[in-house]
Amino acid sequence: MDGTESWEGGCACGGIRYRLQRAPMIVHGCHCRWCQRETGSALAINALVECDALVLLNGRPALATIPSASGKGQTLARCPDCGVILWSHYAGLGRLLAFLRVGTLDAPDVFPPEVHIYTASKQPWLSLPEDRPAFAEYYRRSAVWPAASIARYDALKALRAAPPE
């Protein structure tokens, strides 16, 4: 990708539309029980992107914090009308990093999972592709992520750590 591409998506009712202006750092297929419960499916497919790469075209998501396995909570961004979850934020980088639900993209097939996580609780009837790494729990970023994605993530960590002006 040359950096000039963008992808649009939104909720089921069309009340919220967004544009993703940068390819994800990584795309997770998460098989944890929390994601199974939240999605009502076998897994969640989350594209990790900088929040400044998500541009709202119309509407504004409602934010709600729910429990998470870490105990630190997760903030969901959902359509206030149809309830579709568009992305979430976790405690680590907060509102600097979005876990974009790939299924909300108009063309979700463009970002398949690059790595499968928490496969210890994967549904037994679901087969995973052999050409993608899979981990029973989580993994070390340095073992999976491309160097450019690690640099992007580290830049967000530096922003989070910077004192306010």
Short mmCIF file of C-alpha atoms in Angstrom, two decimals:
data_model
loop_
_atom_site.label_atom_id
_atom_site.label_comp_id
_atom_site.label_asym_id
_atom_site.label_seq_id
_atom_site.Cartn_x
_atom_site.Cartn_y
_atom_site.Cartn_z
CA MET A 1 0.00 0.00 0.00
CA ASP A 2 1.34 3.39 -0.96
CA GLY A 3 -0.32 5.40 1.81
CA THR A 4 -2.87 7.08 -0.49
CA GLU A 5 -5.54 4.43 -0.08
CA SER A 6 -8.54 4.81 2.20
CA TRP A 7 -11.44 2.61 3.16
CA GLU A 8 -14.92 3.56 4.27
CA GLY A 9 -17.33 1.89 6.61
CA GLY A 10 -20.14 2.44 9.03
CA CYS A 11 -22.92 1.03 11.11
CA ALA A 12 -25.95 -0.97 9.96
CA CYS A 13 -28.40 1.94 9.85
CA GLY A 14 -26.02 4.36 8.10
CA GLY A 15 -26.17 6.88 10.95
CA ILE A 16 -22.40 6.70 11.34
CA ARG A 17 -19.96 6.65 8.45
CA TYR A 18 -16.20 6.81 8.74
CA ARG A 19 -13.10 6.73 6.57
CA LEU A 20 -9.96 4.82 7.53
CA GLN A 21 -7.09 6.83 6.06
CA ARG A 22 -4.24 4.46 6.88
CA ALA A 23 -3.76 0.73 6.67
CA PRO A 24 -3.87 -1.05 10.04
CA MET A 25 -0.72 -1.78 12.03
CA ILE A 26 -1.94 -5.37 12.38
CA VAL A 27 -5.23 -7.24 12.15
CA HIS A 28 -6.11 -9.65 14.96
CA GLY A 29 -8.53 -12.53 14.86
CA CYS A 30 -9.37 -12.69 18.57
CA HIS A 31 -10.92 -15.90 19.85
CA CYS A 32 -11.19 -14.96 23.54
CA ARG A 33 -14.47 -15.60 25.33
CA TRP A 34 -14.97 -11.85 25.85
CA CYS A 35 -14.88 -11.20 22.09
CA GLN A 36 -17.12 -14.19 21.43
CA ARG A 37 -19.67 -12.81 23.88
CA GLU A 38 -19.47 -9.22 22.60
CA THR A 39 -19.85 -10.21 18.95
CA GLY A 40 -22.17 -13.17 19.39
CA SER A 41 -19.80 -15.00 17.07
CA ALA A 42 -16.72 -17.22 17.09
CA LEU A 43 -14.24 -14.34 17.02
CA ALA A 44 -13.74 -10.62 16.62
CA ILE A 45 -11.63 -9.29 13.78
CA ASN A 46 -9.94 -6.09 14.92
CA ALA A 47 -7.71 -3.80 12.88
CA LEU A 48 -5.40 -1.81 15.14
CA VAL A 49 -5.23 1.77 13.87
CA GLU A 50 -4.30 5.19 15.14
CA CYS A 51 -7.43 7.13 16.08
CA ASP A 52 -6.31 10.11 14.01
CA ALA A 53 -6.55 7.82 10.95
CA LEU A 54 -10.30 7.37 11.60
CA VAL A 55 -12.28 10.28 10.20
CA LEU A 56 -15.98 10.56 10.94
CA LEU A 57 -17.93 11.41 7.80
CA ASN A 58 -21.27 11.66 9.59
CA GLY A 59 -22.71 10.85 12.97
CA ARG A 60 -20.96 10.48 16.28
CA PRO A 61 -20.58 7.18 18.13
CA ALA A 62 -21.80 6.81 21.68
CA LEU A 63 -19.05 5.70 24.06
CA ALA A 64 -19.63 3.14 26.80
CA THR A 65 -17.11 1.45 29.07
CA ILE A 66 -17.67 -2.22 29.75
CA PRO A 67 -15.65 -4.79 31.74
CA SER A 68 -12.71 -6.55 30.11
CA ALA A 69 -10.58 -9.57 30.93
CA SER A 70 -7.74 -7.26 32.08
CA GLY A 71 -9.99 -5.69 34.69
CA LYS A 72 -9.23 -2.23 33.25
CA GLY A 73 -12.30 -2.02 31.06
CA GLN A 74 -12.83 -1.39 27.37
CA THR A 75 -14.53 1.65 25.83
CA LEU A 76 -16.87 0.78 22.97
CA ALA A 77 -17.74 3.23 20.22
CA ARG A 78 -21.15 2.25 18.90
CA CYS A 79 -23.94 3.75 16.86
CA PRO A 80 -26.46 5.29 19.27
CA ASP A 81 -29.31 4.27 16.95
CA CYS A 82 -28.61 0.70 15.73
CA GLY A 83 -26.08 -0.27 18.42
CA VAL A 84 -23.38 -1.61 16.09
CA ILE A 85 -19.92 -1.49 17.67
CA LEU A 86 -17.55 0.27 15.28
CA TRP A 87 -14.36 0.18 17.34
CA SER A 88 -13.09 -0.01 20.88
CA HIS A 89 -10.31 1.45 23.01
CA TYR A 90 -8.40 -0.43 25.69
CA ALA A 91 -6.66 1.03 28.72
CA GLY A 92 -3.10 0.74 27.35
CA LEU A 93 -3.18 3.50 24.74
CA GLY A 94 -6.70 4.69 25.41
CA ARG A 95 -8.18 6.91 22.73
CA LEU A 96 -4.96 7.04 20.74
CA LEU A 97 -5.48 3.50 19.40
CA ALA A 98 -8.69 2.04 17.98
CA PHE A 99 -9.49 -1.63 17.59
CA LEU A 100 -11.62 -1.16 14.48
CA ARG A 101 -14.18 -3.90 13.87
CA VAL A 102 -13.23 -5.00 10.36
CA GLY A 103 -16.78 -6.17 9.69
CA THR A 104 -17.95 -2.53 9.74
CA LEU A 105 -15.88 -1.72 6.64
CA ASP A 106 -17.74 -1.61 3.33
CA ALA A 107 -15.17 -4.11 2.01
CA PRO A 108 -14.19 -6.14 5.10
CA ASP A 109 -12.41 -8.75 3.00
CA VAL A 110 -9.54 -6.31 2.39
CA PHE A 111 -8.16 -6.86 5.94
CA PRO A 112 -8.19 -10.55 6.91
CA PRO A 113 -6.63 -11.52 10.25
CA GLU A 114 -2.85 -11.51 10.12
CA VAL A 115 -2.56 -13.29 13.45
CA HIS A 116 -4.99 -15.29 15.57
CA ILE A 117 -4.92 -14.76 19.33
CA TYR A 118 -6.45 -16.47 22.36
CA THR A 119 -6.94 -19.63 20.36
CA ALA A 120 -7.05 -21.66 23.60
CA SER A 121 -10.73 -20.70 23.64
CA LYS A 122 -11.25 -20.95 19.86
CA GLN A 123 -14.40 -22.76 18.80
CA PRO A 124 -13.34 -26.32 17.94
CA TRP A 125 -15.31 -26.37 14.68
CA LEU A 126 -13.43 -23.35 13.30
CA SER A 127 -10.33 -24.10 11.25
CA LEU A 128 -7.56 -21.51 11.08
CA PRO A 129 -5.39 -20.88 8.03
CA GLU A 130 -2.02 -22.57 8.30
CA ASP A 131 -0.19 -19.60 6.78
CA ARG A 132 -1.07 -17.25 9.67
CA PRO A 133 0.48 -17.34 13.13
CA ALA A 134 -1.79 -18.42 15.96
CA PHE A 135 -1.23 -18.12 19.70
CA ALA A 136 -3.03 -19.78 22.60
CA GLU A 137 -2.95 -16.44 24.44
CA TYR A 138 -1.25 -13.21 23.32
CA TYR A 139 2.23 -12.79 21.80
CA ARG A 140 5.26 -10.52 21.70
CA ARG A 141 4.77 -7.71 19.17
CA SER A 142 8.39 -7.99 18.07
CA ALA A 143 7.79 -11.61 17.02
CA VAL A 144 4.87 -10.80 14.71
CA TRP A 145 4.54 -7.16 13.73
CA PRO A 146 6.42 -5.59 10.83
CA ALA A 147 9.03 -3.00 11.89
CA ALA A 148 6.99 -0.11 10.45
CA SER A 149 3.97 -1.11 12.56
CA ILE A 150 6.08 -1.36 15.70
CA ALA A 151 7.38 2.15 14.99
CA ARG A 152 3.81 3.45 14.64
CA TYR A 153 2.81 1.79 17.92
CA ASP A 154 5.89 3.17 19.69
CA ALA A 155 5.01 6.67 18.43
CA LEU A 156 1.60 6.34 20.09
CA LYS A 157 3.24 5.18 23.34
CA ALA A 158 5.49 8.26 23.23
CA LEU A 159 2.43 10.51 22.75
CA ARG A 160 0.70 8.83 25.70
CA ALA A 161 3.78 9.36 27.89
CA ALA A 162 4.36 12.99 26.87
CA PRO A 163 3.48 15.56 29.53
CA PRO A 164 0.60 17.91 28.66
CA GLU A 165 1.57 21.30 27.26
#
